[in-house]
Amino acid sequence: MAQAQIPQFFGLIPTGHAPILSPTSAPSQTSFVYTIPVIPARPFNHIVVFLLPGIELPPNTAAAVYLSLPNPSSPQTAFKFLGGIGPGKESAIFKISGLLSGAGGVQNAGQGGEVDMDAPESQLSSITIGISIESAESVSAQMSQLQTQNPTSGAMVLANKPAQKPDTLLLAQRIIKNAFNFLASFSGNIAGGVEVVPLKAFEEWWKKFEGRVRSDPGFLERDVD
């Protein structure tokens, strides 16, 4: 029986290396693991993580990105939150070298527990990137906390998709509707069997409409009478 293919939602590019499009494993339908070999002759400092073209996350969700480094002193895998991607921020660049390991036992950790992947004596054989699809609120909260703890981390809170503005035709229809509602109050004048509206009434509407646009430029986009 053929093994089910792991879905491809994300791409990773370690600087100076080929893109990685397929996860190493998928522990669940919303979590993906990428094991990246570390080659001493070809070190990298950053990893780009991005949504693949045509991929949209479920509504109100975002992708949290985590890093794990091998820790010989602990059999459990510990992940460190790096940031997130999602609507309004479909890609991000994460710095790998110099990150605090948080594991306490990573080989060749520098001063203060920092891991320098560029160091020639580094014995790291691989790193693991975990990507988890979580609620957008949860990911944004973690990104805000990360930014507070480390202002130079470069983490950005996920942005909401900008509201789509009405097209020209819809705006024109709303202008006409606004004019009709105002001028309808002047109806009743009959000339030759045709209902007419005085030009003065149109001039008065235009003056009020222009004043409304100046004081509240976005009222037509909200379809407010």
Coordinates of C-alpha atoms in Angstrom, one line a residue:
M1 CA 0.0 0.0 0.0
A2 CA 1.4 3.3 -1.1
Q3 CA 2.3 5.7 1.7
A4 CA 0.2 8.8 1.9
Q5 CA 2.0 11.9 0.6
I6 CA 2.7 14.6 3.1
P7 CA 0.9 17.8 2.0
Q8 CA 3.0 20.8 1.0
F9 CA 2.0 24.1 2.4
F10 CA 5.3 25.8 3.2
G11 CA 8.7 26.4 1.7
L12 CA 12.0 26.9 3.5
I13 CA 15.2 28.4 2.1
P14 CA 18.4 28.2 4.2
T15 CA 20.6 31.0 2.9
G16 CA 22.9 29.7 0.2
H17 CA 21.0 26.4 -0.1
A18 CA 18.2 25.0 -2.4
P19 CA 14.6 25.5 -1.4
I20 CA 13.0 22.8 0.8
L21 CA 9.4 22.2 -0.2
S22 CA 8.6 18.9 1.4
P23 CA 8.4 18.3 5.2
T24 CA 10.4 15.5 6.7
S25 CA 7.3 14.4 8.6
A26 CA 3.9 15.6 9.6
P27 CA 3.0 14.6 13.2
S28 CA -0.6 15.9 12.6
Q29 CA -2.6 17.6 9.9
T30 CA -1.6 21.0 11.2
S31 CA 2.0 20.5 12.2
F32 CA 5.0 19.9 9.9
V33 CA 8.7 19.1 10.7
Y34 CA 11.6 19.9 8.5
T35 CA 15.0 18.4 9.5
I36 CA 17.8 20.4 7.8
P37 CA 21.4 19.0 7.7
V38 CA 24.1 21.3 8.8
I39 CA 27.2 21.1 6.6
P40 CA 30.2 22.7 8.1
A41 CA 31.6 23.7 4.7
R42 CA 28.3 25.4 3.8
P43 CA 27.0 27.2 6.9
F44 CA 23.9 29.4 6.9
N45 CA 22.8 32.2 9.1
H46 CA 19.2 32.7 8.2
I47 CA 16.2 30.7 7.0
V48 CA 13.4 32.1 4.8
V49 CA 9.9 30.5 5.5
F50 CA 7.1 31.2 3.2
L51 CA 3.6 30.0 2.1
L52 CA 3.8 28.2 -1.2
P53 CA 2.0 29.9 -4.1
G54 CA -1.8 29.3 -4.1
I55 CA -1.8 28.2 -0.5
E56 CA -4.2 29.9 1.9
L57 CA -4.4 29.1 5.5
P58 CA -7.8 28.4 7.1
P59 CA -9.7 31.5 8.3
N60 CA -8.4 33.1 11.5
T61 CA -5.3 31.0 11.6
A62 CA -1.5 31.6 11.1
A63 CA 1.6 29.5 11.0
A64 CA 3.9 29.5 14.0
V65 CA 7.6 28.7 13.3
Y66 CA 9.8 26.9 15.8
L67 CA 13.4 25.9 16.0
S68 CA 14.9 22.9 17.7
L69 CA 18.6 22.1 18.1
P70 CA 20.0 18.7 19.1
N71 CA 20.6 18.3 22.8
P72 CA 22.6 15.3 23.9
S73 CA 21.7 15.8 27.5
S74 CA 17.9 15.5 27.0
P75 CA 16.0 12.9 24.9
Q76 CA 13.1 15.3 24.6
T77 CA 12.9 17.7 21.7
A78 CA 12.6 21.3 22.9
F79 CA 11.3 23.9 20.4
K80 CA 12.0 27.7 20.5
F81 CA 9.4 30.0 19.0
L82 CA 10.9 32.1 16.1
G83 CA 7.9 33.9 14.7
G84 CA 5.0 33.4 12.4
I85 CA 3.6 33.9 8.9
G86 CA 0.1 34.3 7.7
P87 CA -2.4 36.8 6.2
G88 CA -0.6 40.0 5.5
K89 CA 2.8 38.4 6.2
E90 CA 3.2 35.4 3.9
S91 CA 6.9 35.1 4.4
A92 CA 9.6 35.9 7.0
I93 CA 13.4 35.6 7.4
F94 CA 14.6 34.1 10.7
K95 CA 18.1 34.5 12.0
I96 CA 19.5 31.1 13.1
S97 CA 23.0 31.8 14.2
G98 CA 23.3 33.5 17.6
L99 CA 20.0 32.2 18.9
L100 CA 19.8 31.2 22.6
S101 CA 19.6 27.5 22.6
G102 CA 17.4 27.3 25.6
A103 CA 18.5 23.7 26.0
G104 CA 21.5 24.2 28.3
G105 CA 23.4 21.3 26.9
V106 CA 23.9 22.0 23.2
Q107 CA 27.4 21.3 22.1
N108 CA 29.7 24.2 21.2
A109 CA 27.4 26.8 22.8
G110 CA 29.1 30.1 23.0
Q111 CA 29.1 32.7 25.8
G112 CA 25.7 33.1 27.3
G113 CA 24.4 29.9 25.7
E114 CA 24.4 31.3 22.2
V115 CA 24.8 28.8 19.3
D116 CA 27.1 30.0 16.5
M117 CA 26.4 27.7 13.5
D118 CA 29.3 29.5 11.6
A119 CA 31.9 28.3 14.0
P120 CA 34.2 25.8 12.4
E121 CA 34.3 23.6 15.5
S122 CA 30.5 23.3 15.6
Q123 CA 29.3 19.7 15.8
L124 CA 25.7 20.3 15.0
S125 CA 24.6 17.7 12.5
S126 CA 21.1 19.1 11.9
I127 CA 18.5 21.6 13.0
T128 CA 14.8 21.1 13.0
I129 CA 12.2 23.6 12.0
G130 CA 8.6 23.0 13.2
I131 CA 5.7 24.8 11.6
S132 CA 2.3 24.6 13.3
I133 CA -1.0 26.0 12.1
E134 CA -2.5 27.7 15.1
S135 CA -5.1 30.4 15.8
A136 CA -4.0 33.8 14.5
E137 CA -4.6 35.3 17.9
S138 CA -2.3 32.8 19.6
V139 CA 0.5 33.3 17.0
S140 CA 0.2 37.1 17.2
A141 CA 0.4 37.0 21.0
Q142 CA 3.6 35.0 20.9
M143 CA 5.1 37.3 18.3
S144 CA 4.2 40.4 20.5
Q145 CA 5.8 38.7 23.5
L146 CA 8.9 37.8 21.5
Q147 CA 9.2 41.4 20.3
T148 CA 8.9 42.7 23.9
Q149 CA 11.6 40.3 25.1
N150 CA 13.9 40.9 22.2
P151 CA 13.2 44.2 20.3
T152 CA 16.0 43.3 17.8
S153 CA 14.4 40.0 16.9
G154 CA 12.7 41.4 13.9
A155 CA 9.4 39.7 14.7
M156 CA 6.3 41.4 13.5
V157 CA 2.7 41.0 14.6
L158 CA 0.6 39.4 11.9
A159 CA -1.4 42.0 10.0
N160 CA -5.0 41.5 9.1
K161 CA -5.8 41.5 5.5
P162 CA -6.7 45.1 4.4
A163 CA -10.3 45.7 3.8
Q164 CA -11.2 45.6 0.1
K165 CA -12.4 49.0 -1.1
P166 CA -15.6 49.2 -3.1
D167 CA -15.0 49.4 -6.9
T168 CA -15.8 52.5 -9.0
L169 CA -19.2 51.3 -10.1
L170 CA -20.3 50.7 -6.6
L171 CA -19.1 54.1 -5.4
A172 CA -21.0 55.7 -8.3
Q173 CA -24.2 53.9 -7.4
R174 CA -23.9 55.1 -3.8
I175 CA -23.4 58.7 -5.0
I176 CA -26.5 58.4 -7.1
K177 CA -28.4 56.9 -4.2
N178 CA -27.3 59.8 -2.0
A179 CA -28.4 62.4 -4.5
F180 CA -31.8 60.6 -5.2
N181 CA -32.6 60.4 -1.5
F182 CA -31.9 64.1 -1.0
L183 CA -33.6 65.4 -4.2
A184 CA -36.7 63.2 -3.7
S185 CA -37.9 65.6 -1.1
F186 CA -38.2 68.3 -3.7
S187 CA -40.4 66.2 -6.0
G188 CA -44.0 67.2 -6.7
N189 CA -43.3 70.0 -9.1
I190 CA -45.0 69.1 -12.4
A191 CA -44.1 70.8 -15.6
G192 CA -45.9 69.5 -18.8
G193 CA -46.8 66.3 -17.0
V194 CA -43.2 65.6 -16.0
E195 CA -42.0 65.7 -12.4
V196 CA -39.0 68.1 -12.1
V197 CA -36.5 69.1 -9.5
P198 CA -35.3 72.7 -9.2
L199 CA -31.6 73.3 -10.1
K200 CA -31.2 75.1 -6.8
A201 CA -32.1 71.8 -5.1
F202 CA -29.3 70.0 -7.0
E203 CA -26.9 72.8 -6.1
E204 CA -27.9 72.5 -2.4
W205 CA -27.3 68.7 -2.5
W206 CA -23.9 69.1 -4.1
K207 CA -22.9 71.6 -1.4
K208 CA -24.0 69.3 1.4
F209 CA -22.4 66.2 -0.4
E210 CA -19.1 68.0 -0.9
G211 CA -19.0 69.1 2.8
R212 CA -19.7 65.5 3.9
V213 CA -16.9 64.2 1.7
R214 CA -14.5 66.7 3.2
S215 CA -15.5 65.9 6.8
D216 CA -15.8 62.1 6.3
P217 CA -14.0 60.9 3.2
G218 CA -14.8 57.3 3.8
F219 CA -18.6 57.5 4.3
L220 CA -19.4 56.2 0.8
E221 CA -17.2 53.1 1.4
R222 CA -19.4 52.3 4.4
D223 CA -22.6 52.8 2.4
V224 CA -23.9 55.3 5.0
D225 CA -26.9 57.4 3.9

